[in-house]
Short mmCIF file of C-alpha atoms in Angstrom, two decimals:
data_model
loop_
_atom_site.label_atom_id
_atom_site.label_comp_id
_atom_site.label_asym_id
_atom_site.label_seq_id
_atom_site.Cartn_x
_atom_site.Cartn_y
_atom_site.Cartn_z
CA UNK C 1 0.00 0.00 0.00
CA UNK C 2 1.35 3.42 -0.96
CA UNK C 3 1.84 6.25 1.54
CA UNK C 4 -0.72 8.33 -0.35
CA UNK C 5 -3.35 5.61 0.07
CA UNK C 6 -2.69 5.43 3.81
CA UNK C 7 -3.15 9.18 4.17
CA UNK C 8 -6.40 9.07 2.19
CA UNK C 9 -7.84 6.43 4.51
CA UNK C 10 -8.47 9.04 7.23
CA UNK C 11 -12.19 9.10 7.97
CA UNK C 12 -12.24 12.76 9.00
CA UNK C 13 -9.17 14.86 8.08
CA UNK C 14 -10.43 17.77 10.18
CA UNK C 15 -10.59 15.52 13.23
CA UNK C 16 -6.97 14.49 12.73
CA UNK C 17 -5.99 18.13 12.30
CA UNK C 18 -7.60 18.96 15.64
CA UNK C 19 -5.33 16.41 17.31
CA UNK C 20 -2.51 18.94 16.81
CA UNK C 21 -0.44 17.01 14.29
CA UNK C 22 1.13 13.59 14.61
CA UNK C 23 2.29 11.95 17.82
CA UNK C 24 5.93 12.59 16.96
CA UNK C 25 7.07 12.73 20.58
CA UNK C 26 5.67 9.26 21.32
CA UNK C 27 7.29 7.82 18.20
CA UNK C 28 10.71 9.25 19.14
CA UNK C 29 10.46 8.01 22.73
CA UNK C 30 9.49 4.52 21.54
CA UNK C 31 12.41 4.42 19.09
CA UNK C 32 14.88 5.63 21.74
CA UNK C 33 13.71 2.92 24.15
CA UNK C 34 14.22 0.29 21.44
CA UNK C 35 17.74 1.60 20.73
CA UNK C 36 18.54 1.49 24.43
CA UNK C 37 17.39 -2.11 24.75
CA UNK C 38 19.38 -3.15 21.69
CA UNK C 39 22.56 -1.50 22.99
CA UNK C 40 22.26 -3.27 26.36
CA UNK C 41 21.90 -6.67 24.68
CA UNK C 42 25.18 -6.33 22.79
CA UNK C 43 28.14 -8.54 23.59
CA UNK C 44 31.03 -7.00 25.50
CA UNK C 45 33.29 -5.00 23.20
CA UNK C 46 30.68 -4.39 20.50
CA UNK C 47 29.29 -0.94 19.72
CA UNK C 48 25.92 -0.06 18.25
CA UNK C 49 25.62 3.07 16.08
CA UNK C 50 21.90 3.73 16.33
CA UNK C 51 19.92 5.92 13.94
CA UNK C 52 16.28 6.94 13.79
CA UNK C 53 14.54 7.79 10.51
CA UNK C 54 11.42 9.94 10.81
CA UNK C 55 9.10 9.98 7.79
CA UNK C 56 6.64 12.81 8.41
CA UNK C 57 3.74 14.16 6.36
CA UNK C 58 1.71 16.10 8.93
CA UNK C 59 2.28 19.60 10.36
CA UNK C 60 4.12 20.21 13.63
CA UNK C 61 2.09 19.95 16.83
CA UNK C 62 3.18 22.87 19.00
CA UNK C 63 1.63 21.31 22.10
CA UNK C 64 4.24 18.53 21.91
CA UNK C 65 7.19 20.93 21.98
CA UNK C 66 8.50 20.01 25.45
CA UNK C 67 8.22 16.25 24.91
CA UNK C 68 9.87 16.45 21.47
CA UNK C 69 12.77 18.60 22.71
CA UNK C 70 13.35 16.22 25.64
CA UNK C 71 13.46 13.34 23.16
CA UNK C 72 15.96 15.20 20.97
CA UNK C 73 18.29 15.92 23.90
CA UNK C 74 17.99 12.30 25.05
CA UNK C 75 19.00 11.15 21.55
CA UNK C 76 21.94 13.55 21.57
CA UNK C 77 23.11 12.25 24.96
CA UNK C 78 22.89 8.63 23.79
CA UNK C 79 24.58 9.49 20.45
CA UNK C 80 21.56 8.48 18.38
CA UNK C 81 21.30 10.36 15.08
CA UNK C 82 17.84 11.41 13.89
CA UNK C 83 17.32 11.50 10.12
CA UNK C 84 14.24 13.36 8.86
CA UNK C 85 12.35 13.01 5.60
CA UNK C 86 9.46 15.47 5.41
CA UNK C 87 6.76 15.01 2.77
CA UNK C 88 4.74 18.15 3.56
CA UNK C 89 5.63 21.58 4.88
CA UNK C 90 8.93 22.20 6.64
CA UNK C 91 9.15 20.87 10.20
CA UNK C 92 10.97 23.12 12.67
CA UNK C 93 11.12 20.30 15.21
CA UNK C 94 12.77 17.85 12.83
CA UNK C 95 15.18 20.49 11.54
CA UNK C 96 16.38 21.01 15.10
CA UNK C 97 16.44 17.26 15.77
CA UNK C 98 18.64 16.48 12.76
CA UNK C 99 20.95 19.43 13.41
CA UNK C 100 21.45 18.68 17.11
CA UNK C 101 21.94 14.91 16.74
CA UNK C 102 24.04 15.00 13.57
CA UNK C 103 21.45 13.52 11.24
CA UNK C 104 20.21 14.60 7.80
CA UNK C 105 17.08 16.64 7.10
CA UNK C 106 15.42 16.43 3.68
CA UNK C 107 12.16 18.01 2.55
CA UNK C 108 10.89 15.95 -0.35
CA UNK C 109 8.96 18.03 -2.89
CA UNK C 110 8.47 15.21 -5.39
CA UNK C 111 6.97 12.18 -3.63
CA UNK C 112 7.83 9.95 -6.59
CA UNK C 113 11.51 10.24 -5.54
CA UNK C 114 10.90 8.86 -2.05
CA UNK C 115 12.49 5.47 -2.74
CA UNK C 116 15.48 7.16 -4.38
CA UNK C 117 16.14 9.31 -1.32
CA UNK C 118 15.61 6.45 1.12
CA UNK C 119 18.16 4.28 -0.69
CA UNK C 120 20.59 7.00 -1.80
CA UNK C 121 20.69 9.24 1.28
CA UNK C 122 19.27 7.63 4.40
CA UNK C 123 20.44 4.04 3.89
CA UNK C 124 24.15 4.83 3.99
CA UNK C 125 25.93 5.48 7.27
CA UNK C 126 26.45 9.03 8.50
CA UNK C 127 30.24 8.72 8.28
CA UNK C 128 29.98 8.01 4.52
CA UNK C 129 27.58 10.82 3.61
CA UNK C 130 30.34 13.43 3.45
CA UNK C 131 31.89 11.54 0.55
CA UNK C 132 28.69 11.69 -1.52
CA UNK C 133 26.68 14.52 -3.03
CA UNK C 134 23.90 14.67 -0.44
CA UNK C 135 21.27 17.47 -0.23
CA UNK C 136 22.65 20.66 1.40
CA UNK C 137 21.63 21.39 4.96
CA UNK C 138 18.67 23.74 5.32
CA UNK C 139 18.72 26.85 7.49
CA UNK C 140 17.54 25.77 10.93
CA UNK C 141 15.14 27.85 13.01
CA UNK C 142 16.27 27.41 16.64
CA UNK C 143 13.51 29.55 18.14
CA UNK C 144 11.45 27.98 20.91
CA UNK C 145 7.67 27.59 20.90
CA UNK C 146 5.93 29.29 23.83
CA UNK C 147 3.70 27.16 26.05
CA UNK C 148 0.94 29.76 26.29
CA UNK C 149 0.15 30.31 22.59
CA UNK C 150 2.31 27.62 20.90
CA UNK C 151 4.02 30.24 18.73
CA UNK C 152 7.68 30.56 17.84
CA UNK C 153 9.25 33.15 20.17
CA UNK C 154 12.37 35.29 19.68
CA UNK C 155 12.49 36.73 23.22
CA UNK C 156 10.44 35.45 26.15
CA UNK C 157 10.31 34.23 29.74
CA UNK C 158 11.77 30.86 30.79
CA UNK C 159 10.65 28.81 33.78
CA UNK C 160 13.68 28.15 36.00
CA UNK C 161 12.27 24.76 37.08
CA UNK C 162 11.15 22.98 33.88
CA UNK C 163 12.58 25.37 31.22
CA UNK C 164 9.17 26.07 29.65
CA UNK C 165 9.11 29.19 27.47
CA UNK C 166 6.43 31.91 27.58
CA UNK C 167 6.02 34.97 25.39
CA UNK C 168 4.54 37.00 28.31
CA UNK C 169 5.14 36.95 32.05
CA UNK C 170 3.02 34.46 34.02
CA UNK C 171 2.90 34.22 37.83
CA UNK C 172 2.57 30.41 37.61
CA UNK C 173 4.11 27.94 35.16
CA UNK C 174 1.54 26.03 33.13
CA UNK C 175 3.79 22.95 32.98
CA UNK C 176 5.13 22.43 36.52
CA UNK C 177 2.90 24.88 38.49
CA UNK C 178 5.93 26.74 39.87
CA UNK C 179 5.08 30.19 41.27
CA UNK C 180 7.03 33.34 40.44
CA UNK C 181 7.03 36.85 41.82
CA UNK C 182 6.23 39.81 39.59
CA UNK C 183 9.44 41.65 38.54
CA UNK C 184 10.30 44.53 40.88
CA UNK C 185 10.30 47.03 38.02
CA UNK C 186 6.72 46.16 37.15
CA UNK C 187 5.64 46.35 40.81
CA UNK C 188 7.29 49.74 41.17
CA UNK C 189 5.60 50.95 38.02
CA UNK C 190 2.20 49.86 39.33
CA UNK C 191 2.70 51.69 42.67
CA UNK C 192 3.74 54.91 40.95
CA UNK C 193 0.76 54.73 38.62
CA UNK C 194 -1.62 54.28 41.56
CA UNK C 195 -0.08 57.21 43.42
CA UNK C 196 -0.49 59.51 40.45
CA UNK C 197 -4.11 58.56 40.11
CA UNK C 198 -4.66 59.31 43.80
CA UNK C 199 -3.01 62.73 43.55
CA UNK C 200 -5.05 63.57 40.47
CA UNK C 201 -8.18 62.53 42.35
CA UNK C 202 -7.37 64.92 45.21
CA UNK C 203 -6.72 67.81 42.90
#
């Protein structure tokens, strides 16, 4: 069965779109667990060079940002390369995953060349790819997605407990429920504003 036929089998495309993209974080975690089990079952002296190939055709799910980034850093720590082959629009998450772990990111515009790319690019080992004419690396967007609106953020607030990113200040973290005090500058500004209103009221 072709990939196109599988995608057309969805009963309600709008329902799948409301699920906020694919369950990429769960797929990465499952693959990392499998790589970990395989590495522990090796004989003494043997080394396993694990790789994960992600074939993705759905848009990024911003709600999965934290879980996906944790999976990427876990793969980097365990020296597991993540290769990415995207069939639809560019994936910021997979661009970061391939860049951080040393894998290859390819956005496939012509789906008829899928087999060619799988055999000619992703099948060979990472150490041999430098000797071949592989697709050039794309410009990676390393901005983080905020937890409050799920939008890419240039400058924001970071929770000191769980490292969640917010585009505006929040007194409590939505992820770990940590409480924060309002910045002193903002508190001072509020007091001054109230005093001015009181003086204007007297006058």
